[in-house]
Amino acid sequence: MDWGMVLGALFVGIVVGLTGMGGGALMTPMLVLFFGVSPLAAVSSDLVASAVMKPVGSFVHLRRGTVNLKLVLYLCIGSVPTAFAGVFILKGLGDDANVQHAVKLALGIAILFTATMLMVRAYMRLVERARSRDGKGEPLPQDRPDIEVKVIPTIALGAIGGLIVGMTSVGSGSLIIIGLMMMYAGLKASQLVGTDLVQAVPLVVSAAIAHALFGDLDLAISIPLIIGSVPGAYIGAQLSSRLPGGFIRRALAFVLLASGLKLLEVSNEATGVILVSALVLGPVVWALIRRHHGFHPLASVENRRWREAKRLREESLAKAEPSRSLSGTEPSRSLSERSETKRGDPGEVNG
């Protein structure tokens, strides 16, 4: 038993349960770069582990009601058959050195795309909050929203995501969750994660079965991944409603950027320059973007102010409780208090 692989899978499982993203995008390059597993075997083993891991986090979200089952249905209609087909396409290409190299490059491109989409997702949530605050858009939902499902685009999104997952094991969380966010802006962040995790279950099961039948499945790799990732996914899902996702998303994007560059065989010197630039310039650029949209440059300061305002409101309501019980009426709240309640915790949506 490779306990290093178990610990790596535990970390990946926590990230998946916490954000709904990063399973294949972290697990597969971890196997290739740190444990010397061939790209095809890494894809197969990761999908089998994901087929066991994702239902754990999905169960937590289903129990909390943060899943849109209509979206899950139409996504699966598109993704399940194309995930199976993706494995056939990959197997048809053969397993010589050129194919292994091509799969490795495809993984690198998919992972860099995932890192980019993480930042796009964060920016879109920031714009939504700004529009809601300024009265130019609908308030961000705090309850389960009733959305109108776009059947054809949703099935097409599932089909594209399924094909990519079948060939690379990347995309069940990254590509599809971004597509959902772009098509259904009214979904609450926790619903995005929950819906994406549940739809990913039949998707990765389909791809895992195909890889087990026709791919390069290695149980000596899959079993340590399952042992580590299953408890990790449960822990992450439990934490997802309690921790702000901003720092996790930035850290995940940084790790994905490093993994993608190495899979694309970028030199160590160039990779170092890019990562240092991202580490130094990224927070500065994000602070300027936040300020441009009227928010404090530091999300931590905004979150602290929000928590203080919430504490003061709760103390005010507690003091007013005796008079409310005597008069039978509820004390009125100011317009700023009502709008603050509609907006919700800023830590949930922007980071």
Coordinates of C-alpha atoms in Angstrom, one line a residue:
M1 CA 0.0 0.0 0.0
D2 CA 1.4 3.4 -1.1
W3 CA 0.5 5.6 1.9
G4 CA 1.9 8.7 0.1
M5 CA -0.7 8.1 -2.6
V6 CA -3.4 7.7 0.1
L7 CA -2.5 11.0 1.7
G8 CA -2.5 12.7 -1.7
A9 CA -5.9 11.3 -2.5
L10 CA -7.2 12.5 0.9
F11 CA -6.2 16.1 0.0
V12 CA -7.8 15.8 -3.4
G13 CA -11.0 14.4 -1.8
I14 CA -11.3 17.4 0.6
V15 CA -10.9 19.8 -2.3
V16 CA -13.6 18.0 -4.3
G17 CA -16.0 18.0 -1.5
L18 CA -15.3 21.6 -0.6
T19 CA -15.5 23.1 -4.1
G20 CA -17.0 20.5 -6.4
M21 CA -13.9 21.0 -8.6
G22 CA -10.4 19.7 -9.0
G23 CA -10.9 15.9 -8.8
G24 CA -9.4 14.8 -12.1
A25 CA -7.5 18.0 -12.5
L26 CA -5.6 17.3 -9.3
M27 CA -5.6 13.5 -9.0
T28 CA -4.4 12.6 -12.5
P29 CA -1.4 15.0 -12.6
M30 CA -0.5 14.0 -9.1
L31 CA -0.3 10.4 -10.3
V32 CA 1.7 11.3 -13.4
L33 CA 4.1 13.8 -11.9
F34 CA 4.7 12.5 -8.4
F35 CA 4.1 8.7 -8.7
G36 CA 5.3 8.0 -12.2
V37 CA 2.0 6.5 -13.4
S38 CA 1.5 6.4 -17.1
P39 CA -1.1 9.0 -18.3
L40 CA -3.6 6.3 -19.6
A41 CA -3.4 4.3 -16.3
A42 CA -3.7 7.5 -14.3
V43 CA -6.9 8.5 -16.2
S44 CA -8.4 5.0 -15.7
S45 CA -7.5 4.7 -12.0
D46 CA -8.6 8.3 -11.2
L47 CA -12.1 7.7 -12.8
V48 CA -12.6 4.5 -10.8
A49 CA -11.7 6.3 -7.5
S50 CA -14.0 9.2 -8.5
A51 CA -16.8 6.8 -9.1
V52 CA -16.5 5.8 -5.4
M53 CA -15.6 9.2 -4.0
K54 CA -18.2 11.5 -5.6
P55 CA -21.3 9.8 -4.2
V56 CA -20.0 10.5 -0.6
G57 CA -20.0 14.3 -1.2
S58 CA -23.2 14.0 -3.2
F59 CA -25.1 12.4 -0.4
V60 CA -24.3 15.3 1.9
H61 CA -25.6 17.8 -0.6
L62 CA -28.7 15.8 -1.3
R63 CA -29.5 15.6 2.4
R64 CA -29.2 19.4 2.6
G65 CA -31.4 20.0 -0.5
T66 CA -28.7 21.8 -2.4
V67 CA -29.2 19.8 -5.6
N68 CA -31.3 20.7 -8.7
L69 CA -32.4 17.2 -9.8
K70 CA -33.9 18.4 -13.1
L71 CA -30.5 19.8 -14.1
V72 CA -28.9 16.5 -13.0
L73 CA -31.2 14.5 -15.3
Y74 CA -30.6 16.5 -18.5
L75 CA -26.8 16.7 -17.9
C76 CA -26.7 12.9 -17.5
I77 CA -28.7 12.4 -20.7
G78 CA -25.8 14.1 -22.5
S79 CA -22.8 13.1 -20.5
V80 CA -23.2 9.4 -19.8
P81 CA -23.1 8.1 -23.4
T82 CA -20.4 10.5 -24.5
A83 CA -18.2 9.5 -21.5
F84 CA -18.4 5.9 -22.6
A85 CA -17.7 7.0 -26.2
G86 CA -14.6 9.0 -25.0
V87 CA -13.0 5.9 -23.7
F88 CA -13.5 4.1 -27.0
I89 CA -11.9 7.0 -28.9
L90 CA -9.0 7.0 -26.5
K91 CA -8.5 3.3 -26.8
G92 CA -8.8 3.4 -30.6
L93 CA -5.8 5.7 -30.7
G94 CA -3.6 3.0 -29.2
D95 CA -1.3 3.0 -26.2
D96 CA 2.2 3.6 -27.6
A97 CA 4.5 6.4 -26.5
N98 CA 3.0 9.0 -28.9
V99 CA -0.5 8.4 -27.6
Q100 CA 0.7 8.6 -24.0
H101 CA 2.4 11.9 -24.8
A102 CA -0.7 13.2 -26.5
V103 CA -2.9 12.3 -23.5
K104 CA -0.4 14.1 -21.2
L105 CA -0.6 17.3 -23.4
A106 CA -4.4 17.1 -23.5
L107 CA -4.4 16.8 -19.7
G108 CA -2.2 19.9 -19.4
I109 CA -4.5 21.9 -21.7
A110 CA -7.6 20.8 -19.8
I111 CA -6.1 21.6 -16.5
L112 CA -4.9 25.1 -17.5
F113 CA -8.5 25.6 -18.9
T114 CA -9.8 24.6 -15.5
A115 CA -7.6 27.1 -13.7
T116 CA -8.8 29.9 -16.0
M117 CA -12.4 28.9 -15.5
L118 CA -12.0 29.1 -11.7
M119 CA -11.0 32.7 -12.1
V120 CA -13.8 33.4 -14.5
R121 CA -16.3 31.9 -12.1
A122 CA -15.0 34.1 -9.2
Y123 CA -15.3 37.2 -11.4
M124 CA -18.8 36.3 -12.5
R125 CA -19.9 36.0 -8.9
L126 CA -18.3 39.3 -8.1
V127 CA -20.2 41.0 -11.0
E128 CA -23.5 39.4 -9.8
R129 CA -23.0 40.8 -6.3
A130 CA -22.2 44.2 -7.7
R131 CA -25.3 44.3 -9.8
S132 CA -27.4 43.1 -7.0
R133 CA -26.0 45.7 -4.6
D134 CA -26.5 48.5 -7.1
G135 CA -30.1 47.5 -7.9
K136 CA -29.2 46.6 -11.5
G137 CA -29.8 42.9 -11.1
E138 CA -31.9 40.5 -9.0
P139 CA -30.7 39.9 -5.4
L140 CA -28.6 36.8 -5.0
P141 CA -30.8 33.9 -3.9
Q142 CA -30.6 32.7 -0.4
D143 CA -33.3 30.0 -0.8
R144 CA -33.6 27.3 -3.4
P145 CA -34.4 29.2 -6.6
D146 CA -37.0 28.0 -9.1
I147 CA -35.1 28.2 -12.4
E148 CA -36.3 27.3 -15.9
V149 CA -34.2 24.5 -17.3
K150 CA -32.8 25.0 -20.7
V151 CA -33.1 21.5 -22.0
I152 CA -31.0 21.5 -25.2
P153 CA -28.1 23.6 -24.0
T154 CA -27.9 21.6 -20.7
I155 CA -27.8 18.3 -22.6
A156 CA -25.1 19.7 -24.9
L157 CA -23.1 20.8 -21.9
G158 CA -23.3 17.3 -20.5
A159 CA -22.3 15.8 -23.8
I160 CA -19.2 17.9 -24.1
G161 CA -18.2 17.4 -20.5
G162 CA -18.7 13.7 -20.7
L163 CA -16.5 13.3 -23.8
I164 CA -13.7 15.2 -22.2
V165 CA -14.0 13.3 -18.9
G166 CA -13.9 9.9 -20.8
M167 CA -10.7 10.9 -22.5
T168 CA -8.9 12.8 -19.8
S169 CA -10.8 12.3 -16.5
V170 CA -10.8 16.1 -16.2
G171 CA -14.0 18.2 -16.5
S172 CA -16.7 16.6 -14.5
G173 CA -16.3 19.3 -11.9
S174 CA -14.5 22.1 -13.7
L175 CA -16.0 22.4 -17.1
I176 CA -19.6 21.5 -16.2
I177 CA -19.8 23.7 -13.1
I178 CA -18.7 26.7 -15.1
G179 CA -21.2 26.0 -17.8
L180 CA -23.9 25.7 -15.2
M181 CA -22.9 29.0 -13.7
M182 CA -23.0 30.8 -17.1
M183 CA -26.4 29.3 -18.1
Y184 CA -28.1 29.5 -14.7
A185 CA -26.8 32.6 -12.9
G186 CA -29.6 32.5 -10.3
L187 CA -28.2 29.3 -8.7
K188 CA -26.8 29.7 -5.3
A189 CA -23.1 28.8 -4.9
S190 CA -23.9 25.8 -2.7
Q191 CA -26.4 24.6 -5.3
L192 CA -23.8 24.8 -8.1
V193 CA -21.5 22.6 -6.1
G194 CA -24.2 20.1 -5.0
T195 CA -25.8 19.8 -8.5
D196 CA -22.4 19.4 -10.1
L197 CA -21.3 16.7 -7.6
V198 CA -24.5 14.7 -8.1
Q199 CA -24.5 14.8 -11.9
A200 CA -20.8 13.8 -11.9
V201 CA -21.7 10.4 -10.2
P202 CA -23.3 8.7 -13.2
L203 CA -20.9 10.4 -15.5
V204 CA -17.7 9.1 -13.9
V205 CA -19.3 5.7 -13.2
S206 CA -20.0 5.4 -17.0
A207 CA -16.4 6.4 -17.8
A208 CA -15.0 4.2 -15.1
I209 CA -16.9 1.1 -16.4
A210 CA -15.7 1.7 -19.9
H211 CA -12.1 2.1 -18.6
A212 CA -12.4 -1.1 -16.5
L213 CA -13.5 -3.0 -19.6
F214 CA -11.3 -1.4 -22.3
G215 CA -8.8 0.8 -20.6
D216 CA -5.7 0.5 -18.5
L217 CA -7.2 0.1 -15.0
D218 CA -4.7 -0.8 -12.2
L219 CA -6.3 -1.7 -8.9
A220 CA -2.9 -1.3 -7.1
I221 CA -3.4 2.4 -7.9
S222 CA -7.2 2.7 -7.6
I223 CA -7.4 1.1 -4.1
P224 CA -5.1 3.7 -2.4
L225 CA -6.9 6.5 -4.2
I226 CA -10.3 5.2 -2.9
I227 CA -9.0 4.7 0.7
G228 CA -7.8 8.3 0.8
S229 CA -10.4 10.2 -1.3
V230 CA -13.6 8.8 0.2
P231 CA -13.1 10.3 3.7
G232 CA -11.6 13.4 2.1
A233 CA -14.7 14.0 0.1
Y234 CA -17.0 13.6 3.1
I235 CA -14.8 16.0 5.2
G236 CA -14.8 18.6 2.3
A237 CA -18.6 18.4 1.8
Q238 CA -19.1 18.9 5.5
L239 CA -16.9 22.0 5.4
S240 CA -18.3 23.4 2.2
S241 CA -21.2 25.2 4.1
R242 CA -18.9 26.5 6.8
L243 CA -15.8 27.9 5.1
P244 CA -15.4 30.7 2.6
G245 CA -14.4 29.4 -0.8
G246 CA -12.3 32.3 -2.0
F247 CA -9.0 31.2 -0.5
I248 CA -9.6 27.6 -1.5
R249 CA -10.3 28.6 -5.1
R250 CA -7.2 30.7 -5.4
A251 CA -5.0 28.0 -3.9
L252 CA -6.6 25.4 -6.2
A253 CA -6.1 27.6 -9.3
F254 CA -2.4 28.0 -8.3
V255 CA -1.9 24.2 -8.0
L256 CA -3.7 23.6 -11.2
L257 CA -1.5 26.2 -13.0
A258 CA 1.6 24.5 -11.8
S259 CA 0.3 21.0 -12.7
G260 CA -0.8 22.2 -16.2
L261 CA 2.5 23.8 -17.0
K262 CA 4.5 20.7 -16.0
L263 CA 2.2 18.4 -18.0
L264 CA 2.8 20.7 -21.0
E265 CA 6.6 20.2 -20.3
V266 CA 7.3 23.9 -19.7
S267 CA 10.8 24.3 -18.4
N268 CA 11.4 24.6 -14.7
E269 CA 12.7 28.2 -15.1
A270 CA 9.7 29.4 -17.1
T271 CA 7.3 27.6 -14.7
G272 CA 8.9 29.3 -11.8
V273 CA 8.7 32.7 -13.4
I274 CA 5.0 32.2 -14.2
L275 CA 4.1 30.9 -10.8
V276 CA 5.9 33.7 -8.9
S277 CA 4.2 36.2 -11.2
A278 CA 0.8 34.7 -10.5
L279 CA 1.5 34.6 -6.8
V280 CA 2.6 38.3 -6.7
L281 CA 0.5 39.9 -9.3
G282 CA -2.7 37.8 -9.0
P283 CA -3.8 39.3 -5.6
V284 CA -3.0 42.8 -6.8
V285 CA -5.0 42.5 -9.9
W286 CA -7.9 40.9 -8.0
A287 CA -7.9 43.7 -5.5
L288 CA -8.1 46.3 -8.3
I289 CA -11.0 44.4 -9.9
R290 CA -12.8 44.4 -6.5
R291 CA -12.2 48.1 -6.1
H292 CA -13.4 48.8 -9.6
H293 CA -16.8 47.1 -8.8
G294 CA -17.1 49.1 -5.5
F295 CA -15.9 46.6 -3.0
H296 CA -13.1 46.8 -0.5
P297 CA -9.9 45.6 -2.1
L298 CA -9.5 42.9 0.5
A299 CA -12.3 40.3 0.8
S300 CA -11.1 39.5 4.4
V301 CA -11.9 43.1 5.5
E302 CA -15.3 43.0 3.8
N303 CA -16.1 39.6 5.5
R304 CA -15.0 41.0 8.9
R305 CA -17.3 44.0 8.4
W306 CA -20.2 41.8 7.4
R307 CA -19.8 39.6 10.4
E308 CA -19.6 42.7 12.7
A309 CA -22.8 44.1 11.2
K310 CA -24.5 40.8 11.6
R311 CA -23.5 40.6 15.2
L312 CA -24.9 44.1 15.9
R313 CA -28.1 43.2 14.1
E314 CA -28.5 40.1 16.2
E315 CA -27.9 42.0 19.4
S316 CA -30.4 44.7 18.4
L317 CA -33.0 42.1 17.6
A318 CA -32.3 40.3 21.0
K319 CA -32.8 43.6 22.8
A320 CA -36.1 44.2 20.9
E321 CA -37.4 40.7 21.7
P322 CA -39.2 41.6 24.9
S323 CA -41.1 44.5 23.3
R324 CA -42.0 42.3 20.4
S325 CA -43.4 39.5 22.6
L326 CA -45.5 42.1 24.6
S327 CA -46.9 43.9 21.5
G328 CA -47.2 40.9 19.2
T329 CA -45.5 42.8 16.4
E330 CA -42.1 42.4 14.8
P331 CA -39.7 45.3 15.0
S332 CA -39.1 47.0 11.7
R333 CA -35.7 46.7 10.0
S334 CA -33.9 49.4 8.1
L335 CA -33.6 49.2 4.3
S336 CA -29.8 48.6 4.7
E337 CA -30.5 45.6 7.0
R338 CA -33.0 44.1 4.5
S339 CA -30.7 44.5 1.6
E340 CA -27.8 43.1 3.6
T341 CA -29.9 40.0 4.3
K342 CA -30.7 39.6 0.6
R343 CA -27.1 39.8 -0.3
G344 CA -25.9 37.1 2.1
D345 CA -22.5 36.4 3.4
P346 CA -19.9 37.9 1.0
G347 CA -17.4 35.2 1.9
E348 CA -19.7 32.7 0.1
V349 CA -19.6 34.2 -3.3
N350 CA -16.5 36.2 -4.0
G351 CA -13.5 35.2 -1.9

